[in-house]
Amino acid sequence: MYSSILRERSSSFTLTSWIRIFSRNMGGGPRTFPGGLNKWQWKRMHEKKAREKENKLLDQEKQLYESRIRSEIRSKMLGNTHNSSEKTTQSHGPVSSQEHIKSLADRFMKAGAEDLWNEDDGPVKKSNHGSGSIDSTIEVRRFVSMGNDKNRIFDRSSRGYSSMSRGGRFKRNESSCDEGDEFDGRKFDTLSPFATNFAGKKEKVKSARNVNGVMRNKGLFSGKKFRKNDSSTEEDSEDDGKLNGWMDLRRTGSSASLGNHDVKLTKRVNRHVTDDELYPPLDINVVREDLSKRRLMENVVEENVESRDSIYSRKRFDESCISPLTLKALSASGIVQMTRVQDATLSECLDGKDALVKAKTGTGKSMAFLLPAIETVLKATNSSNSRVLPVFVLILCPTRELASQIAAEGKALLKYHDGIGVQTLIGGTRFKLDQQRLQSEPCQILIATPGRLLDHIENKSGLTSRLMALKLFIVDEADLLLDLGFRRDVEKIIDSLPRQRQSLLFSATIPKEVRRVSQLVLKRDHSYIDTIGLGCVETHDKVKQSCIVAPHESHFHLVPHLLKDHISTTADYKIIVFCSTGMVTSLMYTLLRQMKLNVREMHARKPQLHRTRVSDEFKESKRLILVTSDVSARGMNYPDVTLVIQVGIPSDREQYIHRLGRTGREGKSGEGLLLIAPWERYFLDELKDLPLEPIPVPDLDSRVKLEVDQSMAKIDTSIKEAAYHAWLGYYNSVRETGRDKTTLAELANRFCFSIGLEKPPPLFRRTAVKMGLKGIVGIPIRK
Ligand SMILES: Nc1ncnc2c1ncn2[C@@H]1O[C@H](COP(=O)(O)OP(=O)(O)OP(=O)(O)O)[C@@H](O)[C@H]1O
């Protein structure tokens, strides 16, 4: 009897049939069966039926498995890096493991598929319990569509597939089997659709594990088995010998996709798989077709991206004729693709032509002029036999921080060039130290602010003779440097430069007047390269611009409110607050610091060491607020600034654009907010072509209001008085308000009271005269 039981067990019977046979052998059940069959004939007939079902299923599985392999090969050939969810959207793309499992599940759930579920011999039962039951179907459906846990399972199956695609063999991760994926407190070891009635059979699975030692070492999901390569045959055959109980094993350890048919019944022989087998000719054609379709799609996408707000062009640096060592430095910094301005200017600049270049803020103008600068040095070094150490390239920029920033970028590009030096000449450092540095270290590229450069030129420090070899003169923020404030200095500098040179002017804003005065620097036949385009918006689409018009007295209350609002919604906030003058900046900073906000201050009145430290810190930081004057408005590349607030009107439209341009750099998004008083509304006319949205004045939180008042009361009166004087000086210089002195004095007094001063502090007589404010009502003069 027991030998018959064992025979039964070794056949393809399931647990239920095993129990039934056992009970029959123990004397239960009918002795004759329909059709006059005896029990052995009856049993053999159903064994045969069961085998047929198994074979049918095996065929289906095989088909799916093959298509899956083809998909994997195809995806590998296409170098597909998309995730599975993306794959599912492509009709011709490879099938993800998730898809595959879903399709299996669907197949088992189709009408009439109950037959496939029937584990018992004989006709399909309609009961809830057992094979083909609705319960099992639901279990599989739930299993397949399970939320987070499913990823673990799909992951597991996909891991198996990916291993196969690598090694040409199915390789399962042992640890993944150990994880024992658990749903609703039940433990499922497999994704096999045969794993019906999980709860009922869990015990059996468990005991099988315990009795047999470590089940996974025997079964089809043995890590050992699938990880083996050529030397695996011996162990395989040993495993095969243990497969007598495979009906048990299949419930616990089948691969996700193959169910129990992944069990190896014959010894696995490692054989060489030919290329033809691996990549059938038909598939290659399909793959080629897919590949060309995909390329076509990529091109369309690329073009679309480029035509929108992308700052990048499709040209790569290695397609240009810049030196290989510079290319090496670029790729070391992960820079491969040119930005539009670089693409538009590089060849022109390398040809030695003069150019006036306009491109939006944060689009890589510095690199656009640094690359030709390096090429110029390389060319000039080869042909120069001068005994003095010549400066071949001079770059002029308006602020010290910007000069240092450009020098740092230049040094990074020169990383692999030996003997080429970049130096800065900027205010705030000792003149003598500049001279020593210029003598002792190489300086083919000099970056300077106009004031300090002129000092060196006028003091005959030896720089003038070195500048006689100049080949390339670059003016960054050209509109500002050619504007009245700097023009006289720039003219003097130009006078001391050789006439035979190339000149390049760069800025994000080039008003008409600047185009006219650019003749001061450029040759008549220079090129004008405008990458923004006539009539196009000069700011970035990805930067949201809004404007709040509120009485000036409320600005010191509104700024902390706006900051707190932004901080509460932006985890990695990085904010710049622009104030009209250095002293107003100082007052705003002191107030915000009193309110315990994480804030730094930067303006021209601060010592250079402080400025450098703060600038470096702000570059590196997140969750920090920089309160600053216009020293930070131009060129400064502080990465990932999330919000720019401008308090009060800027000096002009250009300055608004440059300040705003501290956010949304390198094509990123950002936010800009202009906070002005009702009488400053006229300035909005200058910005009417920009997408600036007026927003209502926010309701002030009474707690913030109280906090501001208390903090303001603690601030030293001298800071407030200095702020009042600076405020008066600034608005006096603004044409629109400066004209009507009485109104200006009135507005200044309102500002004065809003910052907690009881009366306006008196002006020096000389200052009042200079400002045209002597004798104006409301402007007290110091006796
Ligand atoms: N081709 C490029 N690929 C990737 N990043 C680049 C590329 N060119 C420049 N960058 C980076 O873009 C950032 C902004 O560049 P840059 O400061 O030169 O902008 P800008 O146009 O001069 O801005 P602004 O008008 O404010 O002076 C820098 O961090 C720079 O390293």
XYZ file of N, CA, C and O in Angstrom, residues 18 24 40 53 105 149 205 379 394 457 497 506 508 572 631 639 689:
68
model
N -3.766 13.295 -3.360
C -2.961 12.384 -2.536
C -3.795 11.908 -1.336
O -3.880 10.726 -1.045
N -8.845 6.193 -0.076
C -9.362 5.049 -0.833
C -8.607 3.779 -0.467
O -9.157 2.726 -0.265
N -8.418 1.513 -10.594
C -7.086 1.795 -11.169
C -7.212 2.410 -12.554
O -6.468 3.337 -12.894
N -3.324 18.502 -18.924
C -3.506 19.882 -18.449
C -2.168 20.551 -18.158
O -1.900 21.684 -18.512
N -1.589 36.311 -14.861
C -2.742 36.311 -13.974
C -4.028 36.433 -14.784
O -4.990 35.718 -14.552
N 4.077 46.094 -1.455
C 4.710 44.794 -1.341
C 4.980 44.184 -2.688
O 5.903 43.438 -2.868
N 3.853 24.053 3.650
C 5.068 24.684 3.147
C 6.089 24.791 4.259
O 7.243 24.439 4.111
N 47.141 80.150 -28.326
C 47.658 80.595 -29.626
C 48.764 81.619 -29.438
O 49.834 81.517 -30.055
N 42.273 90.296 -21.007
C 41.808 91.124 -19.887
C 40.289 91.040 -19.832
O 39.604 91.289 -20.825
N 47.126 100.847 -13.519
C 47.566 101.483 -14.772
C 48.145 102.862 -14.460
O 49.224 103.228 -14.938
N 45.122 100.220 -23.713
C 45.180 98.901 -24.352
C 45.588 99.045 -25.816
O 45.308 100.073 -26.442
N 29.613 91.255 -23.231
C 28.541 90.316 -22.866
C 27.601 90.944 -21.849
O 28.045 91.630 -20.927
N 23.187 90.310 -20.147
C 21.828 89.784 -20.321
C 20.895 90.894 -20.784
O 19.792 90.631 -21.244
N 14.156 73.243 1.076
C 15.528 73.715 0.839
C 15.513 75.143 0.310
O 16.044 75.429 -0.759
N 25.335 94.884 -5.018
C 26.636 94.226 -5.261
C 26.427 92.772 -5.694
O 27.305 92.182 -6.324
N 23.949 78.916 -6.726
C 23.078 77.858 -7.252
C 21.804 77.675 -6.426
O 21.809 77.853 -5.210
N 6.291 94.444 -20.403
C 6.424 93.307 -21.325
C 6.839 92.022 -20.593
O 6.966 90.966 -21.217
